[in-house]
Every structure is written in structure tokens, then in C-alpha cells.
């Protein structure tokens, strides 16, 4: 009868041998490079770092790295012209769930300086709100190259409750490809409690634009 432990050890040795062979191949490749080739690789790396730093300065000059408020709707169009990636939160001051979104977006703005994070009051942007057909608050509009790519409406996509994590919102935004994300886009972060997922928390007040505040009032338009 075969020894299971011996089989496992054999597989580990085989895997280790493959890794060692790959490392040896990389070392051999580097050893074969002459001085000019090494200098070329170094220059390419330095050029890439310089371009990255230049891009970072450009982003910061455009207000990236902070979560800012747009005073009027024409500013939304200006932001979309200047920044390739835009995340804009359409909110109402009296809506509790909009304040939850504010907290998460402020954290993400500092982390993802490649993207412009902003918000705009629907009371100050009636034309834009109507044009984008925003009917539930909060709504997050995701834009790339001045084109609206996606919407995050209420908290349905975030687990359907108020206690979703910043990582969960980050993952959802990343699915629209408006931030640089290194995780697995096919699977959301394991940050949601299954009981909370199934908890019915949504409710709406009767308004032209509904506040998704999860209250007891369940009337809709």
C-alpha cells in the first residue's frame, strides 16, 4: 500500500525542483546580459519611474487624492474632461446613507489617486440628475474618458445593508475599471456576514428622488 506521506513529500520535492530551475534560468539570463544591456534595462526602469511620478503630479494638480464637492453641475462636465477616471456621488444632505458613502469614498480617494473622487448635491444639479436618470439616493456614477460606464444605486450591490466595508465598495467600483485594482474582480471581498446579507433593510420615502435610507417607511413613488 502506498505511503500517503511519502507521496506528498515527493510532490513537494518536484515542485521545489521546478521553482529552483526557474530561478536558475532567470539568473543565467541575467548573467548573459552585457553591460550595455544591463544599462538599457536600468534606463527603461528609470524612465518608467519618471513617467509614473509625472503622472502622479498631474493627478494631484487636478485634485485627485481627496474627496471634493462640486459646487454646481457644470463642474461635473469639467471634471470628466480633465480626468480619465471619475467617481461621483450624487447625494442629498438629509439622506443618512449618503453620509455612509461619504466616509468610504473619502478613504478610497486617498488610496486611488489615479481617479477623481467627488460628490454633488442633487438639489443643486437638477439638469444633470434628470439627464442621468438618478431616482434613488445615494447613487454613485462611474465615468471613464467622459463616458458614463456604470452606476452603483443604493446598497444592493454592496450587500444590501449599511455595514458594508470600504473594500466591498472598492471592489464594486473596480468592476467598472475606473480604479487600479489588484484583487480578484470575479469574487467580492469576504467582508459580509451572511445574516446581514439576507436582512431586509431597504425602505423608501415618497419623493421624486427616493432616499435609500433603510427606514421603516416602505412607500415608493
Tab-separated table of C-alpha atoms in Angstrom:
chain	number	residue	atom	x	y	z
A	1	UNK	CA	0.000	0.000	0.000
A	2	UNK	CA	1.386	3.395	-0.972
A	3	UNK	CA	2.550	5.714	1.795
A	4	UNK	CA	0.446	8.956	1.608
A	5	UNK	CA	3.104	10.985	3.436
A	6	UNK	CA	5.798	9.811	1.047
A	7	UNK	CA	3.606	10.787	-1.922
A	8	UNK	CA	3.130	14.296	-0.508
A	9	UNK	CA	6.854	14.692	0.137
A	10	UNK	CA	7.609	13.548	-3.412
A	11	UNK	CA	5.232	16.165	-4.864
A	12	UNK	CA	6.791	18.888	-2.685
A	13	UNK	CA	10.266	17.928	-3.892
A	14	UNK	CA	9.096	18.022	-7.511
A	15	UNK	CA	7.521	21.466	-7.019
A	16	UNK	CA	10.661	22.750	-5.296
A	17	UNK	CA	12.805	21.452	-8.158
A	18	UNK	CA	10.637	23.294	-10.723
A	19	UNK	CA	10.920	26.571	-8.779
A	20	UNK	CA	14.689	26.157	-8.452
A	21	UNK	CA	15.009	25.513	-12.186
A	22	UNK	CA	13.006	28.673	-12.935
A	23	UNK	CA	15.226	30.736	-10.612
A	24	UNK	CA	18.370	29.264	-12.134
A	25	UNK	CA	17.085	30.135	-15.623
A	26	UNK	CA	16.461	33.762	-14.594
A	27	UNK	CA	19.932	34.029	-13.021
A	28	UNK	CA	21.526	32.554	-16.128
A	29	UNK	CA	19.618	35.009	-18.311
A	30	UNK	CA	20.877	37.968	-16.219
A	31	UNK	CA	24.446	36.656	-16.234
A	32	UNK	CA	24.417	36.548	-20.032
A	33	UNK	CA	23.491	40.220	-20.286
A	34	UNK	CA	26.363	42.523	-21.107
A	35	UNK	CA	26.939	45.941	-19.559
A	36	UNK	CA	25.079	47.762	-22.334
A	37	UNK	CA	22.023	45.541	-21.925
A	38	UNK	CA	22.025	45.998	-18.152
A	39	UNK	CA	22.325	49.759	-18.601
A	40	UNK	CA	19.421	49.666	-21.071
A	41	UNK	CA	17.241	47.812	-18.564
A	42	UNK	CA	18.205	50.299	-15.845
A	43	UNK	CA	17.341	53.237	-18.110
A	44	UNK	CA	13.966	51.709	-19.008
A	45	UNK	CA	13.180	51.279	-15.327
A	46	UNK	CA	14.187	54.863	-14.517
A	47	UNK	CA	12.107	56.202	-17.416
A	48	UNK	CA	9.082	54.223	-16.186
A	49	UNK	CA	9.521	55.628	-12.663
A	50	UNK	CA	9.839	59.187	-14.007
A	51	UNK	CA	6.664	58.806	-16.077
A	52	UNK	CA	4.841	57.416	-13.058
A	53	UNK	CA	5.972	60.342	-10.908
A	54	UNK	CA	4.947	62.857	-13.604
A	55	UNK	CA	1.535	61.230	-13.849
A	56	UNK	CA	1.157	61.347	-10.077
A	57	UNK	CA	1.899	65.103	-10.045
A	58	UNK	CA	-0.657	65.651	-12.822
A	59	UNK	CA	-3.306	63.777	-10.851
A	60	UNK	CA	-2.634	65.785	-7.697
A	61	UNK	CA	-2.816	69.051	-9.648
A	62	UNK	CA	-6.290	68.001	-10.840
A	63	UNK	CA	-7.465	67.479	-7.269
A	64	UNK	CA	-7.006	63.732	-7.129
A	65	UNK	CA	-6.204	62.223	-3.743
A	66	UNK	CA	-9.061	63.994	-1.992
A	67	UNK	CA	-12.844	63.676	-1.931
A	68	UNK	CA	-14.209	67.051	-3.012
A	69	UNK	CA	-17.602	68.651	-3.522
A	70	UNK	CA	-18.661	70.076	-6.879
A	71	UNK	CA	-20.463	73.400	-6.257
A	72	UNK	CA	-22.523	73.264	-9.462
A	73	UNK	CA	-23.370	70.835	-12.209
A	74	UNK	CA	-21.176	72.390	-14.902
A	75	UNK	CA	-18.195	71.391	-12.734
A	76	UNK	CA	-19.111	67.748	-13.295
A	77	UNK	CA	-18.510	68.097	-17.029
A	78	UNK	CA	-15.234	69.939	-16.418
A	79	UNK	CA	-14.002	67.190	-14.093
A	80	UNK	CA	-14.874	64.496	-16.626
A	81	UNK	CA	-12.933	66.373	-19.318
A	82	UNK	CA	-9.833	66.761	-17.172
A	83	UNK	CA	-9.716	63.334	-15.505
A	84	UNK	CA	-9.803	59.996	-17.296
A	85	UNK	CA	-11.427	58.221	-14.330
A	86	UNK	CA	-14.176	59.812	-12.228
A	87	UNK	CA	-16.257	58.547	-9.317
A	88	UNK	CA	-19.085	60.975	-8.477
A	89	UNK	CA	-21.545	60.557	-5.610
A	90	UNK	CA	-24.973	62.136	-6.136
A	91	UNK	CA	-26.298	62.877	-2.681
A	92	UNK	CA	-28.781	64.798	-0.544
A	93	UNK	CA	-27.632	66.284	2.755
A	94	UNK	CA	-30.599	64.881	4.677
A	95	UNK	CA	-30.067	61.310	3.454
A	96	UNK	CA	-28.335	59.212	6.112
A	97	UNK	CA	-26.961	56.611	3.709
A	98	UNK	CA	-25.231	59.328	1.686
A	99	UNK	CA	-23.115	60.047	4.769
A	100	UNK	CA	-22.082	56.387	4.874
A	101	UNK	CA	-20.961	56.621	1.247
A	102	UNK	CA	-19.027	59.824	2.033
A	103	UNK	CA	-16.951	58.005	4.650
A	104	UNK	CA	-15.923	55.204	2.296
A	105	UNK	CA	-15.248	57.409	-0.725
A	106	UNK	CA	-13.041	59.741	1.322
A	107	UNK	CA	-10.854	56.743	2.220
A	108	UNK	CA	-10.739	55.458	-1.359
A	109	UNK	CA	-9.848	58.892	-2.744
A	110	UNK	CA	-6.654	58.894	-0.681
A	111	UNK	CA	-5.794	55.359	-1.816
A	112	UNK	CA	-6.583	55.700	-5.535
A	113	UNK	CA	-5.037	58.949	-6.722
A	114	UNK	CA	-5.386	57.715	-10.313
A	115	UNK	CA	-9.091	58.560	-10.044
A	116	UNK	CA	-11.004	61.750	-9.253
A	117	UNK	CA	-13.478	61.240	-6.390
A	118	UNK	CA	-16.163	63.875	-5.923
A	119	UNK	CA	-19.788	64.436	-4.942
A	120	UNK	CA	-22.616	66.746	-5.979
A	121	UNK	CA	-25.869	67.720	-4.291
A	122	UNK	CA	-28.901	66.687	-6.360
A	123	UNK	CA	-30.704	69.839	-5.211
A	124	UNK	CA	-28.021	71.898	-6.985
A	125	UNK	CA	-27.871	69.741	-10.117
A	126	UNK	CA	-31.442	69.134	-11.377
A	127	UNK	CA	-30.483	69.010	-15.075
A	128	UNK	CA	-27.659	66.539	-14.537
A	129	UNK	CA	-29.701	64.419	-12.135
A	130	UNK	CA	-32.520	64.170	-14.653
A	131	UNK	CA	-30.170	63.540	-17.581
A	132	UNK	CA	-28.520	60.626	-15.773
A	133	UNK	CA	-31.948	59.359	-14.626
A	134	UNK	CA	-30.971	59.294	-10.979
A	135	UNK	CA	-34.021	58.243	-8.961
A	136	UNK	CA	-32.564	56.708	-5.792
A	137	UNK	CA	-30.050	58.179	-3.343
A	138	UNK	CA	-27.259	57.519	-2.835
A	139	UNK	CA	-26.197	56.884	-6.434
A	140	UNK	CA	-22.531	56.699	-7.455
A	141	UNK	CA	-21.783	57.476	-11.103
A	142	UNK	CA	-18.638	55.882	-12.582
A	143	UNK	CA	-17.127	57.611	-15.637
A	144	UNK	CA	-14.181	56.843	-17.905
A	145	UNK	CA	-12.973	59.140	-20.686
A	146	UNK	CA	-16.021	61.398	-20.175
A	147	UNK	CA	-18.401	58.457	-20.728
A	148	UNK	CA	-20.690	57.078	-18.026
A	149	UNK	CA	-19.727	53.409	-17.596
A	150	UNK	CA	-21.774	52.276	-14.609
A	151	UNK	CA	-23.971	53.232	-11.653
A	152	UNK	CA	-23.994	51.999	-8.072
A	153	UNK	CA	-27.570	52.582	-6.934
A	154	UNK	CA	-28.329	52.306	-3.223
A	155	UNK	CA	-26.615	49.468	-1.366
A	156	UNK	CA	-27.974	46.460	-3.263
A	157	UNK	CA	-24.619	45.774	-4.943
A	158	UNK	CA	-22.799	46.177	-1.621
A	159	UNK	CA	-24.637	43.534	0.370
A	160	UNK	CA	-27.949	45.300	0.981
A	161	UNK	CA	-27.026	46.728	4.395
A	162	UNK	CA	-25.299	49.741	5.955
A	163	UNK	CA	-22.287	47.859	7.369
A	164	UNK	CA	-20.534	47.081	4.092
A	165	UNK	CA	-16.754	47.562	4.082
A	166	UNK	CA	-14.663	50.072	2.179
A	167	UNK	CA	-13.076	47.077	0.433
A	168	UNK	CA	-16.502	45.974	-0.791
A	169	UNK	CA	-17.187	49.392	-2.344
A	170	UNK	CA	-13.657	49.451	-3.791
A	171	UNK	CA	-14.270	46.068	-5.444
A	172	UNK	CA	-17.597	47.207	-6.888
A	173	UNK	CA	-16.058	50.409	-8.301
A	174	UNK	CA	-13.160	48.410	-9.747
A	175	UNK	CA	-15.564	46.314	-11.808
A	176	UNK	CA	-16.179	49.426	-13.919
A	177	UNK	CA	-12.409	49.732	-14.492
A	178	UNK	CA	-12.174	53.292	-13.180
A	179	UNK	CA	-9.592	52.463	-10.481
A	180	UNK	CA	-6.469	50.304	-10.489
A	181	UNK	CA	-7.345	47.125	-8.612
A	182	UNK	CA	-5.025	44.197	-7.930
A	183	UNK	CA	-7.561	41.816	-6.430
A	184	UNK	CA	-9.931	39.248	-7.912
A	185	UNK	CA	-12.758	41.011	-9.747
A	186	UNK	CA	-14.786	37.818	-10.074
A	187	UNK	CA	-15.298	37.433	-6.323
A	188	UNK	CA	-16.282	40.170	-3.816
A	189	UNK	CA	-14.227	40.555	-0.619
A	190	UNK	CA	-15.222	38.218	2.224
A	191	UNK	CA	-16.362	41.066	4.432
A	192	UNK	CA	-20.106	40.476	4.580
A	193	UNK	CA	-21.896	38.493	7.243
A	194	UNK	CA	-24.367	36.106	5.622
A	195	UNK	CA	-27.060	37.054	8.123
A	196	UNK	CA	-26.658	40.708	7.213
A	197	UNK	CA	-26.804	39.837	3.529
A	198	UNK	CA	-30.283	38.437	3.976
A	199	UNK	CA	-31.520	41.182	6.268
A	200	UNK	CA	-34.308	43.283	4.644
A	201	UNK	CA	-33.117	46.822	5.277
A	202	UNK	CA	-34.379	48.828	2.330
A	203	UNK	CA	-37.183	51.314	2.582
A	204	UNK	CA	-38.114	54.479	0.703
A	205	UNK	CA	-39.885	57.706	1.403
A	206	UNK	CA	-42.250	59.042	-1.187
A	207	UNK	CA	-40.185	61.610	-3.121
A	208	UNK	CA	-39.315	62.342	-6.721
A	209	UNK	CA	-35.837	61.076	-5.942
A	210	UNK	CA	-36.047	58.339	-3.327
A	211	UNK	CA	-33.768	58.313	-0.302
A	212	UNK	CA	-32.493	54.801	0.186
A	213	UNK	CA	-32.232	55.178	3.947
A	214	UNK	CA	-33.380	51.738	5.050
A	215	UNK	CA	-36.125	53.104	7.255
A	216	UNK	CA	-39.459	51.572	8.244
A	217	UNK	CA	-41.411	53.514	5.661
A	218	UNK	CA	-41.663	51.274	2.597
A	219	UNK	CA	-43.670	53.524	0.271
A	220	UNK	CA	-42.292	54.047	-3.233
A	221	UNK	CA	-43.042	56.530	-5.996
